[in-house]
Amino acid sequence: TLLCPPNITYCPWSDEAEDIHGLSKVLLLETAPLLRELWPDIFSMMEDAYIVGFNIEDFDIPLLSKSADRQNMLMPDYMGTIDLFKAVKKLPGIKRKNLSNVYTHFTGKQLNNHHKAEADTKACVEILQSLLRLGKFSEDMIYPFLPEE
């Protein structure tokens, strides 16, 4: 689902980001709930789970953590992350290691609707399943959750 940042009217917004993601401030303001409204569900899904995604260690997790912190909400104690971007960097034979190319490499299919949450999530599931099926997944691809001191 979409989320509306609480301070969206003051957020920097670029035409390039809007073109990539197909999201506008107007769309978010009119249709998207605030993070605070969905936080109980997000928290319960993340708690004691492994979070899987593409480049989540450097983008999604810090963004979510900072957003929660700004609103005085605690991050859940999740088990760890499986960042598929970092995982495939360790594997030979993939030229450009972006989500579309990695998806095509492991599935033989083109990724449609790239940069849309549902499509990217399904792609990550298929990539992880392929890594497991091919025996290319290893424990060093899991990054443990380290709570902030």
PDB file of C-alpha atoms in Angstrom:
ATOM      1  CA  THR A   1       0.000   0.000   0.000  1.00  0.00           C
ATOM      2  CA  LEU A   2       1.024   3.589  -0.436  1.00  0.00           C
ATOM      3  CA  LEU A   3       2.100   5.665   2.546  1.00  0.00           C
ATOM      4  CA  CYS A   4       1.802   9.400   2.859  1.00  0.00           C
ATOM      5  CA  PRO A   5       4.711  11.088   4.647  1.00  0.00           C
ATOM      6  CA  PRO A   6       3.416  13.265   7.507  1.00  0.00           C
ATOM      7  CA  ASN A   7       5.257  16.312   6.168  1.00  0.00           C
ATOM      8  CA  ILE A   8       4.658  15.698   2.468  1.00  0.00           C
ATOM      9  CA  THR A   9       4.020  19.356   1.696  1.00  0.00           C
ATOM     10  CA  TYR A  10       7.602  20.074   2.773  1.00  0.00           C
ATOM     11  CA  CYS A  11       9.233  16.983   1.231  1.00  0.00           C
ATOM     12  CA  PRO A  12      11.592  17.481  -1.668  1.00  0.00           C
ATOM     13  CA  TRP A  13       9.883  16.057  -4.727  1.00  0.00           C
ATOM     14  CA  SER A  14      11.357  15.547  -8.140  1.00  0.00           C
ATOM     15  CA  ASP A  15       9.752  15.022 -11.508  1.00  0.00           C
ATOM     16  CA  GLU A  16      12.212  12.155 -12.043  1.00  0.00           C
ATOM     17  CA  ALA A  17      11.010  10.316  -8.922  1.00  0.00           C
ATOM     18  CA  GLU A  18       7.418  10.920  -9.948  1.00  0.00           C
ATOM     19  CA  ASP A  19       8.126   9.501 -13.427  1.00  0.00           C
ATOM     20  CA  ILE A  20       9.872   6.408 -12.014  1.00  0.00           C
ATOM     21  CA  HIS A  21       7.288   5.586  -9.374  1.00  0.00           C
ATOM     22  CA  GLY A  22       4.173   7.128 -10.887  1.00  0.00           C
ATOM     23  CA  LEU A  23       3.372   8.845  -7.596  1.00  0.00           C
ATOM     24  CA  SER A  24       2.527  12.473  -7.053  1.00  0.00           C
ATOM     25  CA  LYS A  25       2.049  14.500  -3.894  1.00  0.00           C
ATOM     26  CA  VAL A  26      -1.611  14.950  -4.831  1.00  0.00           C
ATOM     27  CA  LEU A  27      -2.124  11.188  -5.210  1.00  0.00           C
ATOM     28  CA  LEU A  28      -0.510  10.482  -1.849  1.00  0.00           C
ATOM     29  CA  LEU A  29      -2.394  13.252  -0.056  1.00  0.00           C
ATOM     30  CA  GLU A  30      -5.726  12.091  -1.463  1.00  0.00           C
ATOM     31  CA  THR A  31      -5.378   8.314  -1.199  1.00  0.00           C
ATOM     32  CA  ALA A  32      -2.561   7.184   1.082  1.00  0.00           C
ATOM     33  CA  PRO A  33      -2.754   6.649   4.844  1.00  0.00           C
ATOM     34  CA  LEU A  34      -0.077   7.959   7.171  1.00  0.00           C
ATOM     35  CA  LEU A  35       2.610   5.611   8.475  1.00  0.00           C
ATOM     36  CA  ARG A  36       1.202   6.022  12.002  1.00  0.00           C
ATOM     37  CA  GLU A  37      -2.132   4.552  10.850  1.00  0.00           C
ATOM     38  CA  LEU A  38      -0.519   1.393   9.461  1.00  0.00           C
ATOM     39  CA  TRP A  39       2.304   1.059  11.984  1.00  0.00           C
ATOM     40  CA  PRO A  40       0.606  -1.590  14.201  1.00  0.00           C
ATOM     41  CA  ASP A  41       0.211  -3.893  11.173  1.00  0.00           C
ATOM     42  CA  ILE A  42       3.710  -3.178   9.858  1.00  0.00           C
ATOM     43  CA  PHE A  43       5.183  -3.712  13.327  1.00  0.00           C
ATOM     44  CA  SER A  44       3.462  -7.088  13.785  1.00  0.00           C
ATOM     45  CA  MET A  45       4.543  -8.301  10.329  1.00  0.00           C
ATOM     46  CA  MET A  46       8.178  -7.359  10.954  1.00  0.00           C
ATOM     47  CA  GLU A  47       8.479  -8.528  14.562  1.00  0.00           C
ATOM     48  CA  ASP A  48      10.484 -11.757  14.860  1.00  0.00           C
ATOM     49  CA  ALA A  49      10.648 -12.081  11.053  1.00  0.00           C
ATOM     50  CA  TYR A  50      13.326 -11.955   8.405  1.00  0.00           C
ATOM     51  CA  ILE A  51      12.811  -8.965   6.110  1.00  0.00           C
ATOM     52  CA  VAL A  52      13.601  -9.720   2.459  1.00  0.00           C
ATOM     53  CA  GLY A  53      14.062  -7.133  -0.265  1.00  0.00           C
ATOM     54  CA  PHE A  54      16.405  -5.572  -2.781  1.00  0.00           C
ATOM     55  CA  ASN A  55      18.769  -2.921  -1.386  1.00  0.00           C
ATOM     56  CA  ILE A  56      16.768  -2.790   1.849  1.00  0.00           C
ATOM     57  CA  GLU A  57      19.819  -2.499   4.102  1.00  0.00           C
ATOM     58  CA  ASP A  58      20.828   0.802   2.537  1.00  0.00           C
ATOM     59  CA  PHE A  59      17.424   2.233   1.663  1.00  0.00           C
ATOM     60  CA  ASP A  60      14.178   0.719   2.975  1.00  0.00           C
ATOM     61  CA  ILE A  61      15.186  -0.203   6.524  1.00  0.00           C
ATOM     62  CA  PRO A  62      16.940   3.133   7.266  1.00  0.00           C
ATOM     63  CA  LEU A  63      14.031   5.054   5.719  1.00  0.00           C
ATOM     64  CA  LEU A  64      11.474   3.112   7.754  1.00  0.00           C
ATOM     65  CA  SER A  65      13.547   3.434  10.920  1.00  0.00           C
ATOM     66  CA  LYS A  66      13.995   7.194  10.515  1.00  0.00           C
ATOM     67  CA  SER A  67      10.320   7.644   9.697  1.00  0.00           C
ATOM     68  CA  ALA A  68       9.271   5.684  12.780  1.00  0.00           C
ATOM     69  CA  ASP A  69      11.758   7.561  14.947  1.00  0.00           C
ATOM     70  CA  ARG A  70      10.505  10.964  13.761  1.00  0.00           C
ATOM     71  CA  GLN A  71       7.024   9.946  14.885  1.00  0.00           C
ATOM     72  CA  ASN A  72       8.205   8.484  18.218  1.00  0.00           C
ATOM     73  CA  MET A  73       7.364   4.923  17.160  1.00  0.00           C
ATOM     74  CA  LEU A  74       9.632   1.998  17.958  1.00  0.00           C
ATOM     75  CA  MET A  75      11.075  -0.276  15.304  1.00  0.00           C
ATOM     76  CA  PRO A  76      10.241  -3.929  15.928  1.00  0.00           C
ATOM     77  CA  ASP A  77      12.923  -6.463  16.838  1.00  0.00           C
ATOM     78  CA  TYR A  78      13.076  -8.366  13.581  1.00  0.00           C
ATOM     79  CA  MET A  79      15.331 -11.395  13.132  1.00  0.00           C
ATOM     80  CA  GLY A  80      17.396  -9.900  10.343  1.00  0.00           C
ATOM     81  CA  THR A  81      17.364  -8.980   6.688  1.00  0.00           C
ATOM     82  CA  ILE A  82      18.084 -10.787   3.481  1.00  0.00           C
ATOM     83  CA  ASP A  83      19.176  -8.015   1.157  1.00  0.00           C
ATOM     84  CA  LEU A  84      19.117  -9.605  -2.279  1.00  0.00           C
ATOM     85  CA  PHE A  85      21.193  -6.767  -3.747  1.00  0.00           C
ATOM     86  CA  LYS A  86      24.043  -7.584  -1.369  1.00  0.00           C
ATOM     87  CA  ALA A  87      23.481 -11.313  -1.783  1.00  0.00           C
ATOM     88  CA  VAL A  88      23.830 -11.316  -5.569  1.00  0.00           C
ATOM     89  CA  LYS A  89      26.859  -9.010  -5.474  1.00  0.00           C
ATOM     90  CA  LYS A  90      28.709 -12.072  -4.185  1.00  0.00           C
ATOM     91  CA  LEU A  91      27.667 -14.174  -7.189  1.00  0.00           C
ATOM     92  CA  PRO A  92      29.477 -14.173 -10.541  1.00  0.00           C
ATOM     93  CA  GLY A  93      27.793 -13.960 -13.919  1.00  0.00           C
ATOM     94  CA  ILE A  94      25.340 -11.124 -13.403  1.00  0.00           C
ATOM     95  CA  LYS A  95      26.473  -8.031 -15.277  1.00  0.00           C
ATOM     96  CA  ARG A  96      24.258  -5.217 -13.956  1.00  0.00           C
ATOM     97  CA  LYS A  97      23.024  -6.039 -10.504  1.00  0.00           C
ATOM     98  CA  ASN A  98      19.773  -4.080 -10.445  1.00  0.00           C
ATOM     99  CA  LEU A  99      16.451  -5.715  -9.608  1.00  0.00           C
ATOM    100  CA  SER A 100      15.287  -6.073 -13.234  1.00  0.00           C
ATOM    101  CA  ASN A 101      18.501  -7.735 -14.412  1.00  0.00           C
ATOM    102  CA  VAL A 102      18.776  -9.997 -11.379  1.00  0.00           C
ATOM    103  CA  TYR A 103      15.137 -11.045 -11.801  1.00  0.00           C
ATOM    104  CA  THR A 104      15.692 -11.843 -15.493  1.00  0.00           C
ATOM    105  CA  HIS A 105      18.926 -13.691 -14.694  1.00  0.00           C
ATOM    106  CA  PHE A 106      17.211 -16.031 -12.219  1.00  0.00           C
ATOM    107  CA  THR A 107      13.766 -16.405 -13.823  1.00  0.00           C
ATOM    108  CA  GLY A 108      14.304 -15.839 -17.531  1.00  0.00           C
ATOM    109  CA  LYS A 109      11.376 -13.391 -17.428  1.00  0.00           C
ATOM    110  CA  GLN A 110      11.159  -9.626 -17.768  1.00  0.00           C
ATOM    111  CA  LEU A 111      10.112  -7.648 -14.705  1.00  0.00           C
ATOM    112  CA  ASN A 112       6.943  -5.700 -15.464  1.00  0.00           C
ATOM    113  CA  ASN A 113       5.893  -2.703 -13.369  1.00  0.00           C
ATOM    114  CA  HIS A 114       9.378  -2.280 -11.892  1.00  0.00           C
ATOM    115  CA  HIS A 115       9.411   0.194  -8.976  1.00  0.00           C
ATOM    116  CA  LYS A 116       5.844  -0.754  -8.036  1.00  0.00           C
ATOM    117  CA  ALA A 117       5.776  -2.340  -4.586  1.00  0.00           C
ATOM    118  CA  GLU A 118       3.754  -5.418  -5.498  1.00  0.00           C
ATOM    119  CA  ALA A 119       5.813  -6.247  -8.593  1.00  0.00           C
ATOM    120  CA  ASP A 120       9.130  -5.667  -6.811  1.00  0.00           C
ATOM    121  CA  THR A 121       7.999  -7.798  -3.854  1.00  0.00           C
ATOM    122  CA  LYS A 122       6.963 -10.689  -6.083  1.00  0.00           C
ATOM    123  CA  ALA A 123      10.270 -10.402  -7.948  1.00  0.00           C
ATOM    124  CA  CYS A 124      12.201 -10.636  -4.678  1.00  0.00           C
ATOM    125  CA  VAL A 125      10.232 -13.747  -3.691  1.00  0.00           C
ATOM    126  CA  GLU A 126      11.077 -15.410  -7.005  1.00  0.00           C
ATOM    127  CA  ILE A 127      14.757 -14.441  -6.760  1.00  0.00           C
ATOM    128  CA  LEU A 128      15.029 -15.838  -3.226  1.00  0.00           C
ATOM    129  CA  GLN A 129      13.239 -19.034  -4.284  1.00  0.00           C
ATOM    130  CA  SER A 130      15.689 -19.388  -7.184  1.00  0.00           C
ATOM    131  CA  LEU A 131      18.708 -18.850  -4.936  1.00  0.00           C
ATOM    132  CA  LEU A 132      17.411 -21.545  -2.576  1.00  0.00           C
ATOM    133  CA  ARG A 133      16.488 -23.970  -5.377  1.00  0.00           C
ATOM    134  CA  LEU A 134      19.879 -23.550  -7.067  1.00  0.00           C
ATOM    135  CA  GLY A 135      21.774 -23.947  -3.798  1.00  0.00           C
ATOM    136  CA  LYS A 136      23.246 -20.450  -4.119  1.00  0.00           C
ATOM    137  CA  PHE A 137      21.830 -19.087  -0.875  1.00  0.00           C
ATOM    138  CA  SER A 138      24.145 -19.105   2.121  1.00  0.00           C
ATOM    139  CA  GLU A 139      23.872 -17.995   5.729  1.00  0.00           C
ATOM    140  CA  ASP A 140      26.283 -15.127   5.130  1.00  0.00           C
ATOM    141  CA  MET A 141      23.505 -13.549   3.040  1.00  0.00           C
ATOM    142  CA  ILE A 142      21.490 -12.993   6.234  1.00  0.00           C
ATOM    143  CA  TYR A 143      22.223  -9.764   8.090  1.00  0.00           C
ATOM    144  CA  PRO A 144      21.201 -10.021  11.752  1.00  0.00           C
ATOM    145  CA  PHE A 145      19.133  -7.296  13.369  1.00  0.00           C
ATOM    146  CA  LEU A 146      21.337  -5.167  15.600  1.00  0.00           C
ATOM    147  CA  PRO A 147      19.216  -3.048  17.944  1.00  0.00           C
ATOM    148  CA  GLU A 148      20.344   0.504  18.429  1.00  0.00           C
ATOM    149  CA  GLU A 149      22.162   1.061  21.691  1.00  0.00           C
TER     150      GLU A 149
END
